[in-house]
mmCIF file with all atom_site columns, C-alpha atoms in Angstrom:
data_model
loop_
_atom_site.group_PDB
_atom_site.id
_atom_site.type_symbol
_atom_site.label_atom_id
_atom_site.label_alt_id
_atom_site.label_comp_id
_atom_site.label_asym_id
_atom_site.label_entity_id
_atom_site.label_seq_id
_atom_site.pdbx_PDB_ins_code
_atom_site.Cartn_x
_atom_site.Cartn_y
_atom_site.Cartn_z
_atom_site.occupancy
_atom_site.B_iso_or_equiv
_atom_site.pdbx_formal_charge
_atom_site.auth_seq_id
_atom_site.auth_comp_id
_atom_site.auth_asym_id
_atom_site.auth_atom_id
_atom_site.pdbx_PDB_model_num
ATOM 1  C CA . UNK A 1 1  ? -3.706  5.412  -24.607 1.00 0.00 ? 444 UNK A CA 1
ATOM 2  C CA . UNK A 1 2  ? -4.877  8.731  -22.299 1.00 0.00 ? 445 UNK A CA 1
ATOM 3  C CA . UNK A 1 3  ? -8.571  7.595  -22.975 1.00 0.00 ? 446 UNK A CA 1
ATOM 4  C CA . UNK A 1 4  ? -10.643 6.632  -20.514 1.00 0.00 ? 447 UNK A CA 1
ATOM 5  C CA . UNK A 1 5  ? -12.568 3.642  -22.337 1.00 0.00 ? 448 UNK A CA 1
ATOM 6  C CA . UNK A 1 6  ? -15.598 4.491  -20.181 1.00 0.00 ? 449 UNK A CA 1
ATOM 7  C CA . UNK A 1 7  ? -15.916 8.586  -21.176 1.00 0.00 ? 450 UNK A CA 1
ATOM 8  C CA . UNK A 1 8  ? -17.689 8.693  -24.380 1.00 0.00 ? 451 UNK A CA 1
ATOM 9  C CA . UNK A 1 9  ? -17.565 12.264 -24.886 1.00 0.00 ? 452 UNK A CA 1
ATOM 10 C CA . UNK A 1 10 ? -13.983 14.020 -25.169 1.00 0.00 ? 453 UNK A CA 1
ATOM 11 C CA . UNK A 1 11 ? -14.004 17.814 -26.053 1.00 0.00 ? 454 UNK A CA 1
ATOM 12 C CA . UNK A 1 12 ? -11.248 17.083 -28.560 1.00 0.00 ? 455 UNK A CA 1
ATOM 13 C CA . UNK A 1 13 ? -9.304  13.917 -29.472 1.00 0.00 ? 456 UNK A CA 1
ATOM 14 C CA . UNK A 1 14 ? -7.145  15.240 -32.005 1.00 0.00 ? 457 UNK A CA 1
ATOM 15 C CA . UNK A 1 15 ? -3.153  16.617 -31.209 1.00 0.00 ? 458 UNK A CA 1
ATOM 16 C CA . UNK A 1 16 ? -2.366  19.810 -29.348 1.00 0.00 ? 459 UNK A CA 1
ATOM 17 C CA . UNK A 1 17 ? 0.815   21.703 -30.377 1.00 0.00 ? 460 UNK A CA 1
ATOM 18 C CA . UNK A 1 18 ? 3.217   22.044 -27.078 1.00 0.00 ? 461 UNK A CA 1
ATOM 19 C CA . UNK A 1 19 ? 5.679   23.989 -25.942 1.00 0.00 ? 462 UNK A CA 1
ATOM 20 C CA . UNK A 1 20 ? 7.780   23.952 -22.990 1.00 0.00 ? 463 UNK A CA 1
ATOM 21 C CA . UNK A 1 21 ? 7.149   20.803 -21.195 1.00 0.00 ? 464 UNK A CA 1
ATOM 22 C CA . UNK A 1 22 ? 3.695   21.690 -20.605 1.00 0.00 ? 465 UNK A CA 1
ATOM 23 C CA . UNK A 1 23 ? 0.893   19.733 -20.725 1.00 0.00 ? 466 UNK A CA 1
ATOM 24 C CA . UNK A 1 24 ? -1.817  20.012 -23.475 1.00 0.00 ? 467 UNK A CA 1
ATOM 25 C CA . UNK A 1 25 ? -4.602  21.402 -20.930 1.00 0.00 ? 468 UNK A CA 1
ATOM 26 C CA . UNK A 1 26 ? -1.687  24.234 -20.476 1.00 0.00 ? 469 UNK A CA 1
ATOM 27 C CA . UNK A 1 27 ? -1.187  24.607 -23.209 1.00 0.00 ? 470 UNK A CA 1
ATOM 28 C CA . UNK A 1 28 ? -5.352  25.220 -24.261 1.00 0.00 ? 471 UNK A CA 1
ATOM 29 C CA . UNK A 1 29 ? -5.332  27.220 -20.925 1.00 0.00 ? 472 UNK A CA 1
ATOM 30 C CA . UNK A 1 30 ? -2.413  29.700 -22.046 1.00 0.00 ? 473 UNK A CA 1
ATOM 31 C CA . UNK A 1 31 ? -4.178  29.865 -25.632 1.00 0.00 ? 474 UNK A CA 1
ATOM 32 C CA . UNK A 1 32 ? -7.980  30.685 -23.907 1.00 0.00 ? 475 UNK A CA 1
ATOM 33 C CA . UNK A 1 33 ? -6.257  33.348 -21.903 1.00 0.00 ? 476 UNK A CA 1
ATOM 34 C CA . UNK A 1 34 ? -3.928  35.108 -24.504 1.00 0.00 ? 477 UNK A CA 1
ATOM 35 C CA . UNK A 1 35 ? -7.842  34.857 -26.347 1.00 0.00 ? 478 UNK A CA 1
ATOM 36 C CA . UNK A 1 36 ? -9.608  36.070 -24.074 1.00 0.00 ? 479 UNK A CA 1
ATOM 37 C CA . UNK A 1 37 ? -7.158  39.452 -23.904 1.00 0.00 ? 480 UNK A CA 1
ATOM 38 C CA . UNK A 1 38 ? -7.649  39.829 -27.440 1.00 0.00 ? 481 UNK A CA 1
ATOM 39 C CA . UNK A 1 39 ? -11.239 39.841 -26.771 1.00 0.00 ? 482 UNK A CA 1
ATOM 40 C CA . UNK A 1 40 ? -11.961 36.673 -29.117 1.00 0.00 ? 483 UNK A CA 1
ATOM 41 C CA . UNK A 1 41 ? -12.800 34.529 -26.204 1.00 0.00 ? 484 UNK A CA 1
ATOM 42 C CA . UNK A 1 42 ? -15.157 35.058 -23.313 1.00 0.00 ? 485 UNK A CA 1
ATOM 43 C CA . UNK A 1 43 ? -15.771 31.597 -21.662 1.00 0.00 ? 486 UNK A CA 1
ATOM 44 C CA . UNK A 1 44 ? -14.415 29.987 -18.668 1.00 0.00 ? 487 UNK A CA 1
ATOM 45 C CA . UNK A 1 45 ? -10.378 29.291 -18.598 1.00 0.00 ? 488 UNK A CA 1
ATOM 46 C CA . UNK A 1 46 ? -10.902 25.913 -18.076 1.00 0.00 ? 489 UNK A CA 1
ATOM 47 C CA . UNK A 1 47 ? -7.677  24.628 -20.103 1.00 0.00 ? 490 UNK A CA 1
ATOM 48 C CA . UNK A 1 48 ? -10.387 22.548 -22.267 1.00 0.00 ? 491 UNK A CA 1
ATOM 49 C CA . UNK A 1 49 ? -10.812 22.609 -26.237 1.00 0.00 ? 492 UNK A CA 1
ATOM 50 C CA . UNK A 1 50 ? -14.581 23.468 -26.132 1.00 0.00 ? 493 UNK A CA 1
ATOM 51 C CA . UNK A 1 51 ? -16.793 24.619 -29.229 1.00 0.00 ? 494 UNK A CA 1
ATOM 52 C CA . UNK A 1 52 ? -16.656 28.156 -27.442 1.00 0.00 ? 495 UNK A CA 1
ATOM 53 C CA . UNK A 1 53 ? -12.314 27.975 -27.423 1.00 0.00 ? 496 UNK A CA 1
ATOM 54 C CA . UNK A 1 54 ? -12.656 26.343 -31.425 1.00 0.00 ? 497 UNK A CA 1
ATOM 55 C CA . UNK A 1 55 ? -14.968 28.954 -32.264 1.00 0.00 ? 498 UNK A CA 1
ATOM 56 C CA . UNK A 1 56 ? -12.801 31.919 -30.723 1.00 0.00 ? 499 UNK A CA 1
ATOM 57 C CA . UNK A 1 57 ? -9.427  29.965 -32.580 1.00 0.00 ? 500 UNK A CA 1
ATOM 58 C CA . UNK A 1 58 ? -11.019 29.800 -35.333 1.00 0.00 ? 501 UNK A CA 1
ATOM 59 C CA . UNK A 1 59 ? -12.001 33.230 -35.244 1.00 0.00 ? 502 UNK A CA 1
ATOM 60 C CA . UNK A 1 60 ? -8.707  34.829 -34.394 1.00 0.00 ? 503 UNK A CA 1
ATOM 61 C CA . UNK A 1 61 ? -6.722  32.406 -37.343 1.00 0.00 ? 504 UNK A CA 1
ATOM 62 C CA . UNK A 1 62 ? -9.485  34.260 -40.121 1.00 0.00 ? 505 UNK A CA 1
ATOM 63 C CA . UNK A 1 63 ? -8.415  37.886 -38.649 1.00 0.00 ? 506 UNK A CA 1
ATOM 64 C CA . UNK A 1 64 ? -4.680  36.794 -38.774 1.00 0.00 ? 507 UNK A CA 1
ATOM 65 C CA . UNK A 1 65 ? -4.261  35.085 -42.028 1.00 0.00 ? 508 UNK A CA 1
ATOM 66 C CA . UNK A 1 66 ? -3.196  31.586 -40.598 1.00 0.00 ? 509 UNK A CA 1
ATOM 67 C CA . UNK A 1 67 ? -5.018  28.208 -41.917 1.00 0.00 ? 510 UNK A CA 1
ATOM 68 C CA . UNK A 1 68 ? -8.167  28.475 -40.324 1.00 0.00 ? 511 UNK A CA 1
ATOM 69 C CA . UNK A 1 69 ? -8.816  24.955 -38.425 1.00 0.00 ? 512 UNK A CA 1
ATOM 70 C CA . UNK A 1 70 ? -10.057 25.632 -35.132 1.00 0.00 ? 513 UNK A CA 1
ATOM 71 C CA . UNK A 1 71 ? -6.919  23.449 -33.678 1.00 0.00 ? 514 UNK A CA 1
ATOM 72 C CA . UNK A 1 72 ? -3.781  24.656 -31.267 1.00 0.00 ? 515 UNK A CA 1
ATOM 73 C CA . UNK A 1 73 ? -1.293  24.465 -33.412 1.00 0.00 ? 516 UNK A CA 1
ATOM 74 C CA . UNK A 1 74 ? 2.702   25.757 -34.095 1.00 0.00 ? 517 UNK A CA 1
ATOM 75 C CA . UNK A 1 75 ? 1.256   28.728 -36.491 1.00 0.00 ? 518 UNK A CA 1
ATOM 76 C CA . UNK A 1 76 ? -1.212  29.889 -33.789 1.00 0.00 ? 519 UNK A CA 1
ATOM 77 C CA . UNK A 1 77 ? 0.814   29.232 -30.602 1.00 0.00 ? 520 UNK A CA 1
ATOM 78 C CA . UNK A 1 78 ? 3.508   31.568 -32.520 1.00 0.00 ? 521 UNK A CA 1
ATOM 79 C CA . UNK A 1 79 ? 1.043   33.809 -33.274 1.00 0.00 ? 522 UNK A CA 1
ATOM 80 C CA . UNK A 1 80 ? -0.094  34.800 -30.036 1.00 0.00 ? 523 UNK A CA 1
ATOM 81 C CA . UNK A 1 81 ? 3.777   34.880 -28.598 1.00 0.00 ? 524 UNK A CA 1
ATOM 82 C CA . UNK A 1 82 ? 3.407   31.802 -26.484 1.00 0.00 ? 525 UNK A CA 1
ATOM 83 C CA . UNK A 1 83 ? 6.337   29.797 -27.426 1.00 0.00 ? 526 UNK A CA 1
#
């Protein structure tokens, strides 16, 4: 369901945290970009869950005392005042 049987390589298959009707590749865009002004991401805003966007969420949950899992989640999304 979503999967494209034929693509064997998803960046990430796991659940995204949204808010506000949007769509889980808005959602990862919003989070890159609110990143990316805290200088903890530098890649493209491409609204994908890359290594680089899990390294630079991983990154900013260490410096901010939330569970550190690399995922978009409620704690994180709250975090960086995108609700």
């Amino acid at each position: 369901m979503g999967f494209d049987p034929n693509y064997e390589a998803y960046d990430y298959d796991g659940p995204i945290f949204t808010y506000g009707n949007l769509l889980p590749d808005q959602v990862i865009l919003n989070v890159q970009r609110a990143l990316a002004d805290l200088d903890y991401y530098n890649g493209a805003l491409s609204g994908s869950l890359s290594a680089a966007t899990r390294y630079a969420i991983s990154a900013y949950q260490q410096d901010n005392g939330l569970v550190v899992n690399g995922v978009v989640d409620a704690p994180l999304v709250y975090s960086l005042g995108l609700q």
